Tab-separated table of C-alpha atoms and ligand atoms in Angstrom:
chain	number	residue	atom	x	y	z
P	1	UNK	CA	67.967	24.392	154.456
P	2	UNK	CA	67.728	27.966	155.706
P	3	UNK	CA	70.368	30.122	154.037
P	4	UNK	CA	71.947	33.482	154.847
P	5	UNK	CA	69.856	36.488	153.767
P	6	UNK	CA	70.509	37.673	150.180
P	7	UNK	CA	73.334	40.196	150.089
P	8	UNK	CA	74.895	39.010	153.367
P	9	UNK	CA	77.907	36.747	153.723
P	10	UNK	CA	79.486	34.457	156.287
P	11	UNK	CA	83.157	35.018	156.932
P	12	UNK	CA	84.494	31.510	157.182
P	13	UNK	CA	87.775	30.617	158.897
P	14	UNK	CA	89.437	30.448	155.477
P	15	UNK	CA	88.422	34.088	154.776
P	16	UNK	CA	89.450	35.521	158.106
P	17	UNK	CA	93.247	35.757	157.754
P	18	UNK	CA	92.677	38.146	154.824
P	19	UNK	CA	90.338	40.316	156.899
P	20	UNK	CA	92.695	40.315	159.877
P	21	UNK	CA	95.604	41.318	157.655
P	22	UNK	CA	93.599	44.197	156.162
P	23	UNK	CA	92.480	45.344	159.611
P	24	UNK	CA	96.090	45.271	160.800
P	25	UNK	CA	97.207	47.546	157.946
P	26	UNK	CA	94.209	49.848	158.530
P	27	UNK	CA	95.046	50.145	162.268
P	28	UNK	CA	98.696	50.766	161.433
P	29	UNK	CA	98.074	53.588	158.962
P	30	UNK	CA	95.457	55.332	161.106
P	31	UNK	CA	97.782	55.089	164.089
P	32	UNK	CA	100.634	56.566	162.016
P	33	UNK	CA	98.361	59.558	161.325
P	34	UNK	CA	97.252	59.732	165.006
P	35	UNK	CA	93.574	58.860	164.503
P	36	UNK	CA	91.744	57.215	167.429
P	37	UNK	CA	89.212	54.446	167.043
P	38	UNK	CA	85.497	54.999	167.689
P	39	UNK	CA	82.742	52.356	167.791
P	40	UNK	CA	79.085	53.320	167.654
P	41	UNK	CA	75.938	51.148	167.945
P	42	UNK	CA	74.725	49.225	164.903
P	43	UNK	CA	71.456	51.153	164.920
P	44	UNK	CA	70.462	54.761	165.504
P	45	UNK	CA	67.265	56.754	165.538
P	46	UNK	CA	66.200	57.035	161.887
P	47	UNK	CA	66.244	60.823	162.034
P	48	UNK	CA	70.055	60.863	162.377
P	49	UNK	CA	70.445	59.413	158.890
P	50	UNK	CA	67.367	60.967	157.290
P	51	UNK	CA	68.478	64.450	158.366
P	52	UNK	CA	72.215	63.795	158.040
P	53	UNK	CA	72.395	62.106	154.648
P	54	UNK	CA	69.380	63.842	153.070
P	55	UNK	CA	65.788	62.699	152.420
P	56	UNK	CA	66.213	62.819	148.639
P	57	UNK	CA	69.248	60.532	148.435
P	58	UNK	CA	69.013	56.914	147.286
P	59	UNK	CA	70.407	55.751	150.625
P	60	UNK	CA	67.641	57.359	152.665
P	61	UNK	CA	64.875	57.096	150.080
P	62	UNK	CA	65.361	53.486	148.999
P	63	UNK	CA	68.037	51.594	150.849
P	64	UNK	CA	67.742	51.918	154.618
P	65	UNK	CA	66.782	49.040	156.889
P	66	UNK	CA	64.286	50.920	159.010
P	67	UNK	CA	61.982	49.394	161.600
P	68	UNK	CA	59.840	50.471	164.494
P	69	UNK	CA	60.780	48.925	167.831
P	70	UNK	CA	58.317	47.863	170.508
P	71	UNK	CA	58.232	51.320	172.032
P	72	UNK	CA	57.281	52.856	168.687
P	73	UNK	CA	60.657	54.478	167.943
P	74	UNK	CA	61.810	54.425	164.329
P	75	UNK	CA	65.299	52.911	164.193
P	76	UNK	CA	67.681	52.307	161.286
P	77	UNK	CA	70.628	49.943	160.880
P	78	UNK	CA	73.480	52.269	160.023
P	79	UNK	CA	73.949	52.651	156.261
P	80	UNK	CA	77.143	54.700	156.830
P	81	UNK	CA	79.195	56.010	159.736
P	82	UNK	CA	79.578	59.739	159.215
P	83	UNK	CA	76.167	60.738	160.623
P	84	UNK	CA	76.584	58.254	163.495
P	85	UNK	CA	80.057	59.589	164.369
P	86	UNK	CA	78.755	63.154	164.297
P	87	UNK	CA	75.875	62.157	166.602
P	88	UNK	CA	78.439	60.723	169.056
P	89	UNK	CA	80.697	63.793	168.669
P	90	UNK	CA	77.784	66.088	169.550
P	91	UNK	CA	76.403	63.904	172.330
P	92	UNK	CA	79.725	63.568	174.175
P	93	UNK	CA	80.894	67.131	173.399
P	94	UNK	CA	84.137	65.681	172.057
P	95	UNK	CA	85.018	69.076	170.607
P	96	UNK	CA	85.273	70.698	174.047
P	97	UNK	CA	88.115	68.370	175.033
P	98	UNK	CA	90.100	68.962	171.867
P	99	UNK	CA	89.619	71.496	169.070
P	100	UNK	CA	90.362	68.889	166.393
P	101	UNK	CA	89.087	65.346	166.856
P	102	UNK	CA	90.552	62.674	164.561
P	103	UNK	CA	88.555	59.442	164.587
P	104	UNK	CA	88.566	56.165	162.674
P	105	UNK	CA	86.337	53.105	162.501
P	106	UNK	CA	85.904	49.626	161.078
P	107	UNK	CA	82.301	48.477	161.101
P	108	UNK	CA	79.488	46.663	159.290
P	109	UNK	CA	76.962	48.803	157.352
P	110	UNK	CA	73.548	47.985	155.950
P	111	UNK	CA	71.936	49.098	152.701
P	112	UNK	CA	69.157	47.334	150.849
P	113	UNK	CA	70.722	47.584	147.404
P	114	UNK	CA	70.478	45.090	144.563
P	115	UNK	CA	73.292	42.668	145.355
P	116	UNK	CA	76.008	42.029	142.740
P	117	UNK	CA	79.772	41.510	142.691
P	118	UNK	CA	81.183	44.032	145.179
P	119	UNK	CA	77.734	45.183	146.337
P	120	UNK	CA	76.159	43.720	149.451
P	121	UNK	CA	73.349	44.458	151.880
P	122	UNK	CA	75.577	43.976	154.877
P	123	UNK	CA	79.039	45.202	153.973
P	124	UNK	CA	81.972	46.597	155.919
P	125	UNK	CA	83.691	49.923	155.839
P	126	UNK	CA	86.763	51.405	157.420
P	127	UNK	CA	87.017	55.147	157.436
P	128	UNK	CA	88.079	58.315	159.193
P	129	UNK	CA	86.490	61.599	160.205
P	130	UNK	CA	88.457	64.719	161.235
P	131	UNK	CA	86.108	67.116	162.997
P	132	UNK	CA	87.005	70.685	163.927
P	133	UNK	CA	89.077	72.239	161.158
P	134	UNK	CA	88.507	73.914	157.787
P	135	UNK	CA	92.059	73.197	156.709
P	136	UNK	CA	92.428	71.652	153.230
P	137	UNK	CA	95.468	69.868	154.700
P	138	UNK	CA	92.988	67.493	156.298
P	139	UNK	CA	91.203	66.919	152.972
P	140	UNK	CA	94.557	66.012	151.463
P	141	UNK	CA	95.270	63.837	154.508
P	142	UNK	CA	92.071	61.824	153.893
P	143	UNK	CA	93.139	61.091	150.335
P	144	UNK	CA	96.692	60.368	151.447
P	145	UNK	CA	95.597	57.956	154.207
P	146	UNK	CA	93.170	55.996	152.077
P	147	UNK	CA	95.652	55.843	149.200
P	148	UNK	CA	98.412	54.718	151.578
P	149	UNK	CA	96.235	51.886	152.945
P	150	UNK	CA	95.432	50.673	149.427
P	151	UNK	CA	99.130	50.838	148.488
P	152	UNK	CA	100.224	48.945	151.602
P	153	UNK	CA	97.646	46.322	150.649
P	154	UNK	CA	99.497	45.947	147.364
P	155	UNK	CA	96.865	47.467	145.034
P	156	UNK	CA	98.040	49.099	141.827
P	157	UNK	CA	95.192	49.668	139.431
P	158	UNK	CA	93.944	52.839	141.205
P	159	UNK	CA	92.515	56.172	140.049
P	160	UNK	CA	92.088	59.082	142.457
P	161	UNK	CA	89.323	61.459	141.351
P	162	UNK	CA	88.697	64.823	142.992
P	163	UNK	CA	86.117	67.563	142.646
P	164	UNK	CA	84.771	70.493	144.629
P	165	UNK	CA	81.105	71.212	145.255
P	166	UNK	CA	81.873	74.658	146.697
P	167	UNK	CA	80.091	76.476	149.490
P	168	UNK	CA	76.315	75.897	149.774
P	169	UNK	CA	75.564	79.253	148.066
P	170	UNK	CA	77.847	78.296	145.180
P	171	UNK	CA	76.132	74.973	144.881
P	172	UNK	CA	72.678	76.546	144.814
P	173	UNK	CA	73.586	79.005	142.078
P	174	UNK	CA	75.299	76.231	140.144
P	175	UNK	CA	72.150	74.095	140.378
P	176	UNK	CA	70.272	76.969	138.692
P	177	UNK	CA	72.873	77.087	135.915
P	178	UNK	CA	72.566	73.355	135.388
P	179	UNK	CA	68.795	73.531	135.388
P	180	UNK	CA	68.892	76.274	132.756
P	181	UNK	CA	71.217	74.190	130.618
P	182	UNK	CA	69.085	71.033	130.916
P	183	UNK	CA	65.643	72.673	130.740
P	184	UNK	CA	65.090	72.230	127.023
P	185	UNK	CA	66.830	68.831	127.004
P	186	UNK	CA	64.776	67.373	129.822
P	187	UNK	CA	62.575	65.271	127.559
P	188	UNK	CA	65.625	63.522	126.136
P	189	UNK	CA	66.874	62.485	129.588
P	190	UNK	CA	66.207	59.030	131.052
P	191	UNK	CA	63.244	58.666	133.379
P	192	UNK	CA	65.577	58.427	136.384
P	193	UNK	CA	67.353	61.613	135.444
P	194	UNK	CA	64.065	63.427	134.828
P	195	UNK	CA	63.086	62.578	138.393
P	196	UNK	CA	66.445	63.797	139.646
P	197	UNK	CA	66.004	67.005	137.635
P	198	UNK	CA	63.186	67.948	139.997
P	199	UNK	CA	64.396	66.379	143.217
P	200	UNK	CA	68.178	66.463	143.369
P	201	UNK	CA	69.562	67.773	140.102
P	202	UNK	CA	73.276	67.215	140.846
P	203	UNK	CA	72.692	63.452	141.027
P	204	UNK	CA	71.980	63.463	137.280
P	205	UNK	CA	75.762	63.185	136.919
P	206	UNK	CA	75.589	59.685	138.439
P	207	UNK	CA	73.401	58.436	135.573
P	208	UNK	CA	74.577	55.180	134.019
P	209	UNK	CA	72.869	56.016	130.683
P	210	UNK	CA	75.155	56.929	127.834
P	211	UNK	CA	72.516	59.212	126.304
P	212	UNK	CA	72.364	61.187	129.572
P	213	UNK	CA	76.141	61.388	129.745
P	214	UNK	CA	76.239	62.701	126.177
P	215	UNK	CA	73.886	65.526	127.138
P	216	UNK	CA	75.917	66.231	130.285
P	217	UNK	CA	79.195	66.472	128.386
P	218	UNK	CA	78.657	70.134	127.540
P	219	UNK	CA	76.911	71.064	130.781
P	220	UNK	CA	78.453	73.820	132.894
P	221	UNK	CA	81.007	72.436	135.351
P	222	UNK	CA	80.787	73.268	139.025
P	223	UNK	CA	84.564	73.430	139.245
P	224	UNK	CA	84.474	76.431	136.857
P	225	UNK	CA	81.947	78.271	139.028
P	226	UNK	CA	83.552	77.957	142.455
P	227	UNK	CA	83.644	80.671	145.113
P	228	UNK	CA	87.092	82.051	145.991
P	229	UNK	CA	87.464	80.102	149.237
P	230	UNK	CA	86.634	76.720	147.684
P	231	UNK	CA	88.861	77.475	144.708
P	232	UNK	CA	91.811	78.325	146.970
P	233	UNK	CA	91.329	75.194	149.104
P	234	UNK	CA	91.029	73.024	145.991
P	235	UNK	CA	94.335	74.391	144.675
P	236	UNK	CA	96.037	73.578	147.996
P	237	UNK	CA	94.767	69.983	147.879
P	238	UNK	CA	96.085	69.628	144.328
P	239	UNK	CA	99.535	70.894	145.337
P	240	UNK	CA	99.667	68.611	148.389
P	241	UNK	CA	98.682	65.549	146.357
P	242	UNK	CA	101.326	66.333	143.764
P	243	UNK	CA	103.952	66.779	146.495
P	244	UNK	CA	102.886	63.419	147.994
P	245	UNK	CA	103.271	61.696	144.612
P	246	UNK	CA	99.605	60.779	144.459
P	247	UNK	CA	98.392	60.919	140.850
P	248	UNK	CA	94.861	62.315	140.540
P	249	UNK	CA	92.238	63.362	138.019
P	250	UNK	CA	89.747	66.183	138.320
P	251	UNK	CA	86.260	64.786	137.770
P	252	UNK	CA	83.659	67.578	137.546
P	253	UNK	CA	80.877	64.952	137.632
P	254	UNK	CA	81.891	63.629	141.050
P	255	UNK	CA	78.889	64.805	143.075
P	256	UNK	CA	78.683	61.795	145.477
P	257	UNK	CA	75.419	60.217	146.584
P	258	UNK	CA	75.092	61.802	150.032
P	259	UNK	CA	73.808	65.342	150.536
P	260	UNK	CA	76.087	66.555	153.298
P	261	UNK	CA	79.129	67.385	151.176
P	262	UNK	CA	80.588	70.876	150.818
P	263	UNK	CA	83.782	71.823	148.954
P	264	UNK	CA	86.123	68.853	148.304
P	265	UNK	CA	84.802	65.437	147.288
P	266	UNK	CA	86.907	62.485	146.194
P	267	UNK	CA	86.795	58.842	145.227
P	268	UNK	CA	89.391	56.185	144.591
P	269	UNK	CA	88.400	53.720	141.882
P	270	UNK	CA	89.908	50.375	141.045
P	271	UNK	CA	90.090	48.955	137.541
P	272	UNK	CA	90.145	45.449	139.035
P	273	UNK	CA	86.668	44.983	140.502
P	274	UNK	CA	84.148	45.044	137.639
P	275	UNK	CA	81.104	47.318	137.712
P	276	UNK	CA	81.351	48.600	141.300
P	277	UNK	CA	84.586	50.498	140.844
P	278	UNK	CA	84.623	52.824	143.869
P	279	UNK	CA	86.788	51.516	146.696
P	280	UNK	CA	86.854	54.778	148.622
P	281	UNK	CA	84.549	57.799	148.828
P	282	UNK	CA	84.800	60.911	150.924
P	283	UNK	CA	84.866	64.647	151.232
P	284	UNK	CA	84.249	67.687	153.367
P	285	UNK	CA	80.998	68.207	155.232
P	286	UNK	CA	81.154	71.568	157.002
P	287	UNK	CA	77.430	71.830	157.789
P	288	UNK	CA	76.576	68.360	159.093
P	289	UNK	CA	77.552	68.916	162.728
P	290	UNK	CA	75.187	71.868	163.161
P	291	UNK	CA	72.567	70.142	161.040
P	292	UNK	CA	72.540	67.349	163.630
P	293	UNK	CA	72.261	69.759	166.550
P	294	UNK	CA	75.882	70.642	167.333
P	295	UNK	CA	77.802	73.909	167.128
P	296	UNK	CA	78.885	74.967	163.613
P	297	UNK	CA	82.035	72.854	163.105
P	298	UNK	CA	83.856	72.053	159.863
P	299	UNK	CA	84.795	68.421	159.133
P	300	UNK	CA	86.098	66.058	156.492
P	301	UNK	CA	86.357	62.288	156.078
P	302	UNK	CA	86.198	59.165	153.949
P	303	UNK	CA	85.036	55.566	153.994
P	304	UNK	CA	86.270	52.510	152.096
P	305	UNK	CA	84.491	49.251	151.265
P	306	UNK	CA	86.370	46.250	152.659
P	307	UNK	CA	84.695	43.590	150.454
P	308	UNK	CA	85.584	45.566	147.328
P	309	UNK	CA	89.186	46.025	148.428
P	310	UNK	CA	89.541	42.301	149.097
P	311	UNK	CA	88.031	41.564	145.690
P	312	UNK	CA	90.546	43.914	144.059
P	313	UNK	CA	93.412	42.204	145.944
P	314	UNK	CA	92.195	38.830	144.753
P	315	UNK	CA	91.864	39.974	141.147
P	316	UNK	CA	95.286	41.634	141.200
P	317	UNK	CA	96.818	38.468	142.732
P	318	UNK	CA	98.373	40.414	145.567
P	319	UNK	CA	96.499	38.502	148.214
P	320	UNK	CA	99.436	36.603	149.677
P	321	UNK	CA	98.147	36.633	153.222
P	322	UNK	CA	99.613	33.650	154.984
P	323	UNK	CA	97.300	30.785	155.736
P	324	UNK	CA	96.687	29.740	159.288
P	325	UNK	CA	99.324	27.539	160.842
P	326	UNK	CA	100.087	25.702	164.029
P	327	UNK	CA	103.336	25.745	165.986
P	328	UNK	CA	102.960	22.222	167.311
P	329	UNK	CA	100.694	19.269	166.543
P	330	UNK	CA	100.804	16.556	169.193
P	331	UNK	CA	100.652	13.040	167.827
P	332	UNK	CA	99.410	10.443	170.284
P	333	UNK	CA	100.882	6.986	169.969
P	334	UNK	CA	98.762	4.029	171.082
P	335	UNK	CA	99.918	3.409	174.641
P	336	UNK	CA	99.497	7.001	175.851
P	337	UNK	CA	96.218	8.265	177.308
P	338	UNK	CA	94.307	11.206	175.877
P	339	UNK	CA	94.569	12.849	179.292
P	340	UNK	CA	98.348	13.038	179.049
P	341	UNK	CA	98.153	14.640	175.609
P	342	UNK	CA	95.538	17.094	176.903
P	343	UNK	CA	97.855	18.091	179.772
P	344	UNK	CA	100.867	18.521	177.521
P	345	UNK	CA	98.829	20.650	175.090
P	346	UNK	CA	97.649	22.862	177.988
P	347	UNK	CA	101.232	23.283	179.149
P	348	UNK	CA	102.464	24.320	175.711
P	349	UNK	CA	99.496	26.656	175.151
P	350	UNK	CA	100.386	28.365	178.430
P	351	UNK	CA	103.829	28.897	176.969
P	352	UNK	CA	102.108	30.934	174.192
P	353	UNK	CA	102.509	28.285	171.502
P	354	UNK	CA	99.674	27.479	169.067
P	355	UNK	CA	98.960	23.832	169.660
P	356	UNK	CA	96.410	21.237	168.583
P	357	UNK	CA	95.941	17.485	168.754
P	358	UNK	CA	93.486	14.747	167.786
P	359	UNK	CA	90.152	14.524	169.611
P	360	UNK	CA	88.719	11.809	167.353
P	361	UNK	CA	90.844	8.836	168.330
P	362	UNK	CA	92.390	8.594	164.873
P	363	UNK	CA	95.289	6.469	163.709
P	364	UNK	CA	98.832	7.827	163.775
P	365	UNK	CA	98.725	8.081	159.986
P	366	UNK	CA	95.569	10.226	160.021
P	367	UNK	CA	97.018	12.358	162.800
P	368	UNK	CA	100.066	12.997	160.584
P	369	UNK	CA	97.775	13.907	157.710
P	370	UNK	CA	95.890	16.327	159.957
P	371	UNK	CA	99.168	17.920	161.108
P	372	UNK	CA	100.049	18.538	157.476
P	373	UNK	CA	96.633	19.956	156.676
P	374	UNK	CA	96.886	22.387	159.584
P	375	UNK	CA	100.341	23.504	158.448
P	376	UNK	CA	101.970	22.413	161.701
P	377	UNK	CA	105.549	23.617	161.894
P	378	UNK	CA	106.590	20.701	164.085
P	379	UNK	CA	104.909	17.518	165.287
P	380	UNK	CA	105.623	16.174	168.742
P	381	UNK	CA	105.233	12.393	169.232
P	382	UNK	CA	103.731	11.527	172.576
P	383	UNK	CA	104.585	7.874	173.203
P	384	UNK	CA	107.146	5.218	172.290
P	385	UNK	CA	110.390	4.160	173.992
P	386	UNK	CA	111.712	7.707	174.360
P	387	UNK	CA	108.534	8.824	176.040
P	388	UNK	CA	108.904	6.130	178.699
P	389	UNK	CA	112.283	7.688	179.488
P	390	UNK	CA	110.792	11.182	179.713
P	391	UNK	CA	111.561	12.485	176.176
P	392	UNK	CA	109.680	13.041	172.946
P	393	UNK	CA	110.708	13.199	169.329
P	394	UNK	CA	109.896	16.516	167.709
P	395	UNK	CA	109.872	16.558	163.926
P	396	UNK	CA	110.267	19.631	161.758
P	397	UNK	CA	107.770	19.294	158.924
P	398	UNK	CA	109.597	20.839	155.976
P	399	UNK	CA	113.093	19.352	156.280
P	400	UNK	CA	111.892	16.283	158.246
P	401	UNK	CA	114.596	17.005	160.805
P	402	UNK	CA	114.136	15.381	164.225
P	403	UNK	CA	115.225	16.343	167.733
P	404	UNK	CA	114.753	14.671	171.075
P	405	UNK	CA	113.374	16.950	173.802
P	406	UNK	CA	112.952	16.185	177.501
P	407	UNK	CA	109.283	16.610	178.443
P	408	UNK	CA	108.505	14.793	181.741
P	409	UNK	CA	109.795	13.096	184.860
P	410	UNK	CA	108.090	10.707	187.301
P	411	UNK	CA	106.055	13.515	188.863
P	412	UNK	CA	104.632	14.858	185.606
P	413	UNK	CA	105.505	17.404	182.918
P	414	UNK	CA	109.068	18.651	183.113
P	415	UNK	CA	109.363	20.533	179.856
P	416	UNK	CA	111.662	23.502	179.394
P	417	UNK	CA	109.999	24.942	176.308
P	418	UNK	CA	112.734	27.518	175.688
P	419	UNK	CA	114.651	25.010	173.573
P	420	UNK	CA	111.583	24.395	171.394
P	421	UNK	CA	110.872	28.135	171.154
P	422	UNK	CA	114.483	28.750	170.141
P	423	UNK	CA	114.221	26.081	167.485
P	424	UNK	CA	110.999	27.557	166.097
P	425	UNK	CA	112.665	30.965	165.871
P	426	UNK	CA	115.774	29.750	164.100
P	427	UNK	CA	116.397	31.101	160.634
P	428	UNK	CA	116.754	28.281	158.148
P	429	UNK	CA	117.906	29.674	154.845
P	430	UNK	CA	116.199	31.925	152.352
P	431	UNK	CA	112.752	31.908	150.819
P	432	UNK	CA	113.581	31.113	147.205
P	433	UNK	CA	110.078	31.982	145.988
P	434	UNK	CA	110.845	33.659	142.668
P	435	UNK	CA	113.804	35.863	143.483
P	436	UNK	CA	112.814	36.392	147.118
P	437	UNK	CA	115.793	36.224	149.474
P	438	UNK	CA	114.005	36.773	152.799
P	439	UNK	CA	114.903	34.470	155.666
P	440	UNK	CA	112.691	31.515	156.539
P	441	UNK	CA	112.037	30.103	159.994
P	442	UNK	CA	111.653	26.525	161.172
P	443	UNK	CA	108.656	24.761	159.674
P	444	UNK	CA	108.188	27.156	156.764
P	445	UNK	CA	109.205	26.592	153.181
P	446	UNK	CA	108.818	30.243	152.235
P	447	UNK	CA	108.988	33.605	153.991
P	448	UNK	CA	105.896	35.084	155.649
P	449	UNK	CA	104.979	36.973	152.503
P	450	UNK	CA	105.117	33.970	150.180
P	451	UNK	CA	103.896	31.325	152.563
P	452	UNK	CA	100.549	31.046	150.753
P	453	UNK	CA	102.369	29.205	147.978
P	454	UNK	CA	103.302	26.513	150.452
P	455	UNK	CA	102.206	23.217	148.911
P	456	UNK	CA	99.253	21.695	150.718
M	501	LIG	P1	79.912	55.903	150.247
M	501	LIG	O1	80.500	56.361	148.958
M	501	LIG	O2	78.455	55.741	150.317
M	501	LIG	O3	80.425	56.963	151.336
M	501	LIG	O4	80.605	54.554	150.688
M	501	LIG	C1	82.007	54.418	150.776
M	501	LIG	C2	82.459	53.067	150.232
M	501	LIG	O5	81.731	52.010	150.846
M	501	LIG	C3	82.190	52.879	148.740
M	501	LIG	O6	83.195	53.472	147.970
M	501	LIG	C4	82.220	51.360	148.624
M	501	LIG	O7	83.555	50.872	148.552
M	501	LIG	C5	81.615	50.917	149.949
M	501	LIG	N1	80.187	50.564	149.753
M	501	LIG	C6	79.117	51.379	149.708
M	501	LIG	N2	77.988	50.677	149.524
M	501	LIG	C7	78.343	49.372	149.435
M	501	LIG	C8	77.630	48.137	149.248
M	501	LIG	N3	76.297	48.094	149.138
M	501	LIG	N4	78.343	46.981	149.199
M	501	LIG	C9	79.686	46.993	149.336
M	501	LIG	N5	80.410	48.123	149.525
M	501	LIG	C10	79.757	49.301	149.579
M	501	LIG	C11	80.092	56.912	152.644
M	501	LIG	O8	79.591	55.961	153.200
M	501	LIG	C12	80.508	58.166	153.414
M	501	LIG	N6	80.103	57.986	154.826
M	501	LIG	C13	81.990	58.414	153.288
M	501	LIG	C14	82.451	59.603	154.052
M	501	LIG	C15	83.006	59.603	155.274
M	501	LIG	N7	82.382	60.864	153.662
M	501	LIG	C16	82.873	61.648	154.600
M	501	LIG	N8	83.234	60.891	155.602
């Protein structure tokens, strides 16, 4: 059997309600902050990422899915959105229409990393980019938005880490300081870190080796060598986070794996997802727009990994997304033709009800079983004595309550569905899951929030 490519995953119908729920919260929060959605192609010319992210980064050096198309152009499946969004911003001169452009996205990304829990080769990010302002308010807003989304998704075990990489000049002089400090310790560093020493010295901070981290413990910290402007902006972000009740830590080792960052960088980690702890990563990138051919324009943004967030929700047992359900399952009794059931289903679907029925000619008992499996709120029996007289029995599935509804006359369907709709919208007591007192509608045992506990 041919299987899905390593590091990629099918999203089966049983997974999708969780994704839809997350996307709904993401849309809600971004809309609350007045960000507008952007979608860009899945692939770009390789140069966009090579130049944007930096040749010496792991993403560009080792992880990109790059191929040459039939016309000889080098293309790359997008490993991240920031460079792609900036390409679109420049190409469509979005900045001439509005001085500050606030964009968000939800999209698949591709990186050829070693797959493990929370790390995939095709994964999905949502994120935001605010292009056109130097204001640290927007840096704080990025942290606030991503934190708010994680909170609304019910996550608790979160750590916000912030750092500043300063202006490019600051960073260059800091790199010299770090090099001086590490020069005579170079031989003791891991092979990876020795390579980084020459190529991209700041990335040494990302080393997973304890021996490297021990050496780095007393290294000079960039946060103590900031220029005045970066220092001032960093202080403002700290004040704004405190005022927004967002707890944070300063992490001088937070250099991030992409080269375009200037000034503020941040990550939000979860203690609930194993080795790959970062749910969110972001920061300011004031030079990227001109680096990709636009006018000098400051910008800031973040991206979050959807698979990791869903894993954290699962591990924290906050994933109470309701399972799929049906409003009505039509049960065909023997003497009625399939055509009649088909017509009735079409009628009810036109009335905006979610309806299904049996296409496999199964017994009434199996149809009932199917209705239960699909979490039908009511079943409607097509057939029997009542049906001959133009009515059908409708049965509520939780309380087993029955009602007789008129559905046809001699000329065909004569169904006023308002009565059924009214019934489905009736409130029928309280949830009773734990101490939950929310109201429950027809066909549900628990409220929307706790419906996942509904016995199968
Ligand atoms: P990043 O830190 O490379 O930043 O990725 C952001 C998030 O994407 C990570 O925190 C993680 O949750 C998720 N992620 C990354 N790689 C994988 C993977 N292989 N499998 C599963 N999840 C993954 C960026 O991409 C920047 N563009 C963020 C940004 C936007 N900075 C400014 N604006």
